[in-house]
GROMACS .gro file of C-alpha atoms in nm:
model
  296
    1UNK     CA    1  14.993  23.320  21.754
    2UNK     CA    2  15.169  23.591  21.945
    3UNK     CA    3  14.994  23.888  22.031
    4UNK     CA    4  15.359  24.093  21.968
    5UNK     CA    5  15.458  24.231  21.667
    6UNK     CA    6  15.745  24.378  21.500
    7UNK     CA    7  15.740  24.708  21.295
    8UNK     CA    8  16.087  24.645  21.058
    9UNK     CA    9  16.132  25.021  21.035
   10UNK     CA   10  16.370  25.226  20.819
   11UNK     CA   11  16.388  25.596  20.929
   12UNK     CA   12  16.501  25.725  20.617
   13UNK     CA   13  16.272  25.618  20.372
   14UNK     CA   14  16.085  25.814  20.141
   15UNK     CA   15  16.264  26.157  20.273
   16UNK     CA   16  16.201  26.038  20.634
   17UNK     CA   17  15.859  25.912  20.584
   18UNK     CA   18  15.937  25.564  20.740
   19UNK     CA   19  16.009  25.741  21.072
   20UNK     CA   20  15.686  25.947  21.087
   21UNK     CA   21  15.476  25.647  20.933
   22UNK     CA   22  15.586  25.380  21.265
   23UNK     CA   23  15.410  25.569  21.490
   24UNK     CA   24  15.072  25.600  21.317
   25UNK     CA   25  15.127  25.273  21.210
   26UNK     CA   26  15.196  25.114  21.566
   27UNK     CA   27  14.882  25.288  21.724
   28UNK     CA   28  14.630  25.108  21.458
   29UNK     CA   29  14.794  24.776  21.586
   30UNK     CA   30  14.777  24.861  21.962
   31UNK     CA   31  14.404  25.013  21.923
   32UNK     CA   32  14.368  24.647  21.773
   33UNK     CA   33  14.479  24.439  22.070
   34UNK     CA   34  14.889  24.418  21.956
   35UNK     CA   35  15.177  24.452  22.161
   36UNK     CA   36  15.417  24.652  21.917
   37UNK     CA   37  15.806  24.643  21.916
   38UNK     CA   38  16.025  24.838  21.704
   39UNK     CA   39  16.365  24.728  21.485
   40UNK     CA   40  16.584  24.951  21.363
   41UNK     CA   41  16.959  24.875  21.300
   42UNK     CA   42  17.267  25.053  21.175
   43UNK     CA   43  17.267  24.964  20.862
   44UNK     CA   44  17.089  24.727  20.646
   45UNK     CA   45  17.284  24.399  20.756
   46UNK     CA   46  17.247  24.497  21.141
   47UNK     CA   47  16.904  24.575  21.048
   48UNK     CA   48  16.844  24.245  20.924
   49UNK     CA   49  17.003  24.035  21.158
   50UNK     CA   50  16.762  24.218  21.449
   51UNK     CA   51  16.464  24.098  21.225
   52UNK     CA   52  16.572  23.750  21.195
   53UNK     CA   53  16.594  23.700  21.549
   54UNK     CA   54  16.259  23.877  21.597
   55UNK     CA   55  16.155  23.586  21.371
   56UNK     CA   56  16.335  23.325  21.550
   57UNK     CA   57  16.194  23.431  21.888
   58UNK     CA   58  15.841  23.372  21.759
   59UNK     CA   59  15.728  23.734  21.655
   60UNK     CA   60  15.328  23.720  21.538
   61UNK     CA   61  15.447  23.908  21.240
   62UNK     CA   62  15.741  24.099  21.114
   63UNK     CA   63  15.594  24.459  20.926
   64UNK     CA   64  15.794  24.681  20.707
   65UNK     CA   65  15.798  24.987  20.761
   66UNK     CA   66  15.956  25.190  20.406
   67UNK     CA   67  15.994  25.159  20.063
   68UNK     CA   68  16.017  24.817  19.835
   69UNK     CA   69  16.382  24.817  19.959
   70UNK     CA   70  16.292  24.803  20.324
   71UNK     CA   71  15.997  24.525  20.205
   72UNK     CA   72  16.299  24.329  20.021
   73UNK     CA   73  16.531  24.305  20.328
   74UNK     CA   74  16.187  24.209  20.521
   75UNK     CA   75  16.162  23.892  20.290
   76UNK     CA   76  16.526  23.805  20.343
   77UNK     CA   77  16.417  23.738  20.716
   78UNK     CA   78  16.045  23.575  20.698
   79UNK     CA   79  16.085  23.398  20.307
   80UNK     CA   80  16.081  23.051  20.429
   81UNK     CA   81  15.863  23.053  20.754
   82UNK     CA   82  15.609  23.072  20.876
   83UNK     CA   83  15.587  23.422  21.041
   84UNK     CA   84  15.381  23.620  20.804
   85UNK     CA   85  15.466  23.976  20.634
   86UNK     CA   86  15.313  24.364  20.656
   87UNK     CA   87  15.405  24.601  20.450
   88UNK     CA   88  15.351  24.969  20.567
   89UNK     CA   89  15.449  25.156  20.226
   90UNK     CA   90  15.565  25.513  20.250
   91UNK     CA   91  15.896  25.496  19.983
   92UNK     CA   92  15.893  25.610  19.693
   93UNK     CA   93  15.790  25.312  19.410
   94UNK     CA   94  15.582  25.082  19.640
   95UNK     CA   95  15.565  24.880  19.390
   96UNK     CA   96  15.537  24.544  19.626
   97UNK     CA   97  15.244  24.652  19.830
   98UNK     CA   98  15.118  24.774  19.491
   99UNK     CA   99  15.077  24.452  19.410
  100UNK     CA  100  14.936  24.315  19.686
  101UNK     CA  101  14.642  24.562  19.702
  102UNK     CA  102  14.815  24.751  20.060
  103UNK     CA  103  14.704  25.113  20.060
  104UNK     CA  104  15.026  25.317  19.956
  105UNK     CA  105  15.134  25.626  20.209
  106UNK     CA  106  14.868  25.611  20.446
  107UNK     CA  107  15.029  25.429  20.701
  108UNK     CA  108  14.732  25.422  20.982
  109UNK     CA  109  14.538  25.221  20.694
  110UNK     CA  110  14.778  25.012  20.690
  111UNK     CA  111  14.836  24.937  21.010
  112UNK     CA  112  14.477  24.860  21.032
  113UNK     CA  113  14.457  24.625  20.787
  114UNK     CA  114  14.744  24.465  20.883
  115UNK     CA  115  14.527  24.434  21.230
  116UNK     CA  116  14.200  24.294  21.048
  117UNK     CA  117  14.417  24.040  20.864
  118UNK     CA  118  14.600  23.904  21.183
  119UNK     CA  119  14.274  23.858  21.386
  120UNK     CA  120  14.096  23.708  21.098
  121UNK     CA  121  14.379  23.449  21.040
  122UNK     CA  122  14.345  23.512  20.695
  123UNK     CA  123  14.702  23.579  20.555
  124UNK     CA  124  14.734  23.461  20.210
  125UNK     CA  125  15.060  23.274  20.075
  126UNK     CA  126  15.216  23.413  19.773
  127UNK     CA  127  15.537  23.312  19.528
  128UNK     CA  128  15.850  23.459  19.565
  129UNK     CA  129  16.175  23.453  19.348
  130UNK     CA  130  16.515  23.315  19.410
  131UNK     CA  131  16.883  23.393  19.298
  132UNK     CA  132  17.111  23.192  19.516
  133UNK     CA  133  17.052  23.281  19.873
  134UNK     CA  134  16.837  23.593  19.805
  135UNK     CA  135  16.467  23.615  19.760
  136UNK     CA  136  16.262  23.886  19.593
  137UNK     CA  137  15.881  23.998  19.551
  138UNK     CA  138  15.868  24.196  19.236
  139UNK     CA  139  16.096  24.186  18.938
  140UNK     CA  140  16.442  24.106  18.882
  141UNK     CA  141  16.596  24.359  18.606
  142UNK     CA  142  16.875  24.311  18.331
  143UNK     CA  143  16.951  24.494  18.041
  144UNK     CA  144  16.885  24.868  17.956
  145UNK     CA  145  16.709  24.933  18.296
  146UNK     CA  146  16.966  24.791  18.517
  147UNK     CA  147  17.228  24.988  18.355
  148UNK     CA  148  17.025  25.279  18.401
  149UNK     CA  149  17.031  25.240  18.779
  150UNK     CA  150  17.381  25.176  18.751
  151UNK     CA  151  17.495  25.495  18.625
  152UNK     CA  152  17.215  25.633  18.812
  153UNK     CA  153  17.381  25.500  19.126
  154UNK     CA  154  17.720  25.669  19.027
  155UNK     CA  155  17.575  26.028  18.940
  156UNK     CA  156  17.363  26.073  19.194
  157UNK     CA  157  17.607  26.268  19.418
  158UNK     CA  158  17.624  26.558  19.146
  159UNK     CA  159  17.291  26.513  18.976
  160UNK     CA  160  16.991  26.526  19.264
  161UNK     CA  161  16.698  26.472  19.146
  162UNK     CA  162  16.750  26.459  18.773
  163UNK     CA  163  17.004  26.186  18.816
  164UNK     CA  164  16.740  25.897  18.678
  165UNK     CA  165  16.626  26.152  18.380
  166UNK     CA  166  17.019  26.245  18.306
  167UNK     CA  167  17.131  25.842  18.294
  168UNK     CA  168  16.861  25.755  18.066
  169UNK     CA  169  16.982  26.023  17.844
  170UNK     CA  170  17.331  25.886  17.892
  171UNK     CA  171  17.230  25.528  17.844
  172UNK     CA  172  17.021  25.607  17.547
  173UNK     CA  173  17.338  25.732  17.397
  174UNK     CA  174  17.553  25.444  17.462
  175UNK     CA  175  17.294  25.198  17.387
  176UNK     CA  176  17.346  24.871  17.184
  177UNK     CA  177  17.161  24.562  17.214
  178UNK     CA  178  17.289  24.292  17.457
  179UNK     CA  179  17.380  23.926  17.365
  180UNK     CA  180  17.217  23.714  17.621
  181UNK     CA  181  17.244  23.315  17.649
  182UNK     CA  182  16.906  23.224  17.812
  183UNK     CA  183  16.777  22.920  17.952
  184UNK     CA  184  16.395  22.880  18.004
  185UNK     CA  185  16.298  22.572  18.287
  186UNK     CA  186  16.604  22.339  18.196
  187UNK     CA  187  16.550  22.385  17.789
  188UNK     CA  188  16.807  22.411  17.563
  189UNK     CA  189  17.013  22.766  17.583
  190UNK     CA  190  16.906  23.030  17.319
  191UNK     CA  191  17.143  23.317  17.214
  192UNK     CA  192  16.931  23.611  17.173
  193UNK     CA  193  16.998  24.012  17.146
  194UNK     CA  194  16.812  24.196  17.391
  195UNK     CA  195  16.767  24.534  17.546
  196UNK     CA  196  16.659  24.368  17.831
  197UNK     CA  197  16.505  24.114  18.027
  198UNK     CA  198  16.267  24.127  18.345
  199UNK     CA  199  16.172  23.856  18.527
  200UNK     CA  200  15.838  23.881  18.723
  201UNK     CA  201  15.697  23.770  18.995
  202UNK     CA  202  15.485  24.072  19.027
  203UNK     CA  203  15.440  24.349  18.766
  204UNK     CA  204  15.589  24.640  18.798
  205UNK     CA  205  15.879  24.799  18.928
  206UNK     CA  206  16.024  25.211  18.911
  207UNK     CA  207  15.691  25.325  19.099
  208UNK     CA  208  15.452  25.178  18.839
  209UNK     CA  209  15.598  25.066  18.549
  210UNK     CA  210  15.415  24.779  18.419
  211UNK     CA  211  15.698  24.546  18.279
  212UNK     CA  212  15.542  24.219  18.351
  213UNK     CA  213  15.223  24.369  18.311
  214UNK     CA  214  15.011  24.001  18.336
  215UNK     CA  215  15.223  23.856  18.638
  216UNK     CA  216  15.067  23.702  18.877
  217UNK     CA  217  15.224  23.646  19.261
  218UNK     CA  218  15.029  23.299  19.368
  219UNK     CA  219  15.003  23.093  19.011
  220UNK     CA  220  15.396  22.911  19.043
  221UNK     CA  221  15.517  23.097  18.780
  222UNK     CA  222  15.729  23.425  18.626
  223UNK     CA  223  15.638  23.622  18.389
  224UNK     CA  224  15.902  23.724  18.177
  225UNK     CA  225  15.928  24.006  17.934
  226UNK     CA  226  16.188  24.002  17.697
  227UNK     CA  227  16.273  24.342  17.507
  228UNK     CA  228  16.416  24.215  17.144
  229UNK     CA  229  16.687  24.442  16.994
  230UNK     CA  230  16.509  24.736  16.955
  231UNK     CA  231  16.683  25.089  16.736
  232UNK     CA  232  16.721  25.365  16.993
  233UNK     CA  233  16.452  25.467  16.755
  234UNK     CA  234  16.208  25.190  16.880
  235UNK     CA  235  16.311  25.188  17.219
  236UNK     CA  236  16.182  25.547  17.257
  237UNK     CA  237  15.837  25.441  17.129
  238UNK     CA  238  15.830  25.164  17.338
  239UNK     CA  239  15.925  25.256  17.648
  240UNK     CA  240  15.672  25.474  17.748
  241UNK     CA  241  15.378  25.269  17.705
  242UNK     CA  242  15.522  25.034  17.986
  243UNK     CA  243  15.348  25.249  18.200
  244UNK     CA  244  14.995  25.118  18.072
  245UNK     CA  245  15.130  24.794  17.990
  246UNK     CA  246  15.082  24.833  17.652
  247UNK     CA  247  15.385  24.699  17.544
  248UNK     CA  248  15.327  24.364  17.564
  249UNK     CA  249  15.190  24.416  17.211
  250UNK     CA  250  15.476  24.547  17.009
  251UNK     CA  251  15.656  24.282  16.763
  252UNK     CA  252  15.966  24.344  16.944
  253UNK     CA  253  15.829  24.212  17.307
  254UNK     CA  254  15.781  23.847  17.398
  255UNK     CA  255  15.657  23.699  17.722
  256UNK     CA  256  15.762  23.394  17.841
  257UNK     CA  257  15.564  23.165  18.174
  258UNK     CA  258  15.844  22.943  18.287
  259UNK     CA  259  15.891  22.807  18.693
  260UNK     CA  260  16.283  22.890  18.613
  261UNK     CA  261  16.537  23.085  18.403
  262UNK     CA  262  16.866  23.105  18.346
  263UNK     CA  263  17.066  23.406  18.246
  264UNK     CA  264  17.367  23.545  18.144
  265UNK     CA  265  17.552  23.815  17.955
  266UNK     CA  266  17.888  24.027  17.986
  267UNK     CA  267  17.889  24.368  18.214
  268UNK     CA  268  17.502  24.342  18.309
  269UNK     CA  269  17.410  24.363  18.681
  270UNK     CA  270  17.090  24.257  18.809
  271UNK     CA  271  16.819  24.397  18.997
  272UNK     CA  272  16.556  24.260  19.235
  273UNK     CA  273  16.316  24.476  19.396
  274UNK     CA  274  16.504  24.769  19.282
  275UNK     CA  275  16.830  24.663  19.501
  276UNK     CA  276  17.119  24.581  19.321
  277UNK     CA  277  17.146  24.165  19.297
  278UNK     CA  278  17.483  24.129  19.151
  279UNK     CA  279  17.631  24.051  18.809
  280UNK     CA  280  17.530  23.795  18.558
  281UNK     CA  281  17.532  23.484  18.503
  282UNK     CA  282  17.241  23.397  18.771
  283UNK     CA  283  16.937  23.163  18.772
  284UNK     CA  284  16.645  23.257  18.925
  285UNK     CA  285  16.369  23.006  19.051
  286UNK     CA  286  15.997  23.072  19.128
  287UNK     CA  287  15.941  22.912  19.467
  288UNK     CA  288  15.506  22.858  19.515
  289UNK     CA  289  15.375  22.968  19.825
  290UNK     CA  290  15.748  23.098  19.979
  291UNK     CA  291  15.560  23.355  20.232
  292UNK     CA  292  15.262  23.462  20.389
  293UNK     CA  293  15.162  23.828  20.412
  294UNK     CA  294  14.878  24.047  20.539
  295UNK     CA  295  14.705  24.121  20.245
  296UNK     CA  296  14.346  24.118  20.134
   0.00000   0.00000   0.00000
């Protein structure tokens, strides 16, 4: 293995934590014996095409530097091979390294452990998930929560900071359950009403929420949590409790363990690792062992 490595960094993340985090970040890896080389890009596809060639040219491992978008474009360029992952979280849901046990805003500790791992040789493979081309680590969202980071995503210009608080106001307003058609590992197709559906390969997403509260990132399989068609009554008593996972035991929440799922349903965009995925209909497959990353 190489001795170089490559901090993936994004400058902007968590209010310009990901530029202050490389550098502590970088000196844990040098103290450790590293050479340490830094990509940036101009925007998130330059960005990524400057980490796939660090990956092509042999890199001993590619670390992001960010938030759980940052760690998503990351997987875009290692998913597949067999250059192994860091994750050096200072964002703001972290809800990948979470997962994996990496300590969250302390980006020396990270950097060290990302050290110990790579000298022990002891990087552990885990599952990812995959829509088309595009792989992700945590949960794919559709339903109630996507279109909350929809409008989200359109008010944020006027709201600032409440702009998450004001759209699930909004969306609790508009709300109606959603037909789905839903196919479970090549079964028949079931036409449900939903207010949503997550599919997880980890389990949470939104800085904690525990959605797919049981999910489990090595065992070949998603979790997924299907919200029946809840009153805006229910939802409201519901909700809340995904923080604890508690959830999982209302009458109105099923769980499903399947390798594959399709899904589809009018006006509903997905969500993967909090980035937007696209619009439904998709199928999403849980590939075993898809990367390696320094983790304990």
């Amino acid at each position: 293995m190489t001795s170089e490595i490559t901090l993936f960094v994004n400058p902007t993340a968590g209010r310009g934590r990901g530029a202050r985090a490389a550098q502590p970040a970088a000196s844990a890896l040098r103290d450790a014996g590293f050479s340490v080389r830094t990509v940036l890009g101009e925007d998130a596809g330059d960005a990524l095409r400057r980490a796939r060639e660090a990956v092509a040219g042999g890199t001993g491992a590619l670390i992001a530097v960010g938030g759980d978008g940052m760690a998503s474009l990351a997987l875009q360029a290692v998913a597949g091979t067999a250059t192994p992952l860091g994750v050096v979280a200072v964002g703001t849901g972290n809800d990948f390294a979470r997962a994996l046990g990496l300590p969250v805003r302390d980006p020396a500790a990270a950097g060290r452990l990302a050290a110990e791992v790579l000298t022990a040789g002891t990087a552990r493979g885990i599952d990812l998930g995959r829509v088309g081309g595009r792989w992700f680590g945590s949960v794919l969202a559709s339903g109630f929560d996507s279109r909350v980071n929809d409008r989200g995503n359109r008010m944020r210009r006027v709201a600032g900071r409440f702009t998450y608080d004001l759209a699930i106001l909004a969306e609790l307003a508009a709300f109606r359950p959603i037909p789905y058609r839903v196919r479970l590992d090549g079964g028949s197709v079931r036409e449900i009403e939903a207010t949503l559906i997550a599919v997880g390969n980890g389990s949470t997403y939104g800085g904690g929420m525990r959605i797919c509260a049981d999910a489990v990132m090595d065992d070949g399989l998603f979790d997924v949590t299907v919200v029946g068609d809840c009153s805006r009554t229910t939802l409201l008593k519901v909700f809340p409790r995904v923080y604890r996972g508690t959830h999982l035991g209302h009458p109105k929440v099923t769980v499903h363990r399947v390798a594959s799922i399709e899904l589809a349903a009018a006006d509903v965009t997905a969500y993967a690792d909090g980035e937007p995925l696209g619009a439904l209909p998709l199928t999403a497959t849980c590939v075993p062992d898809a990367v390696r990353v320094l983790a304990p």
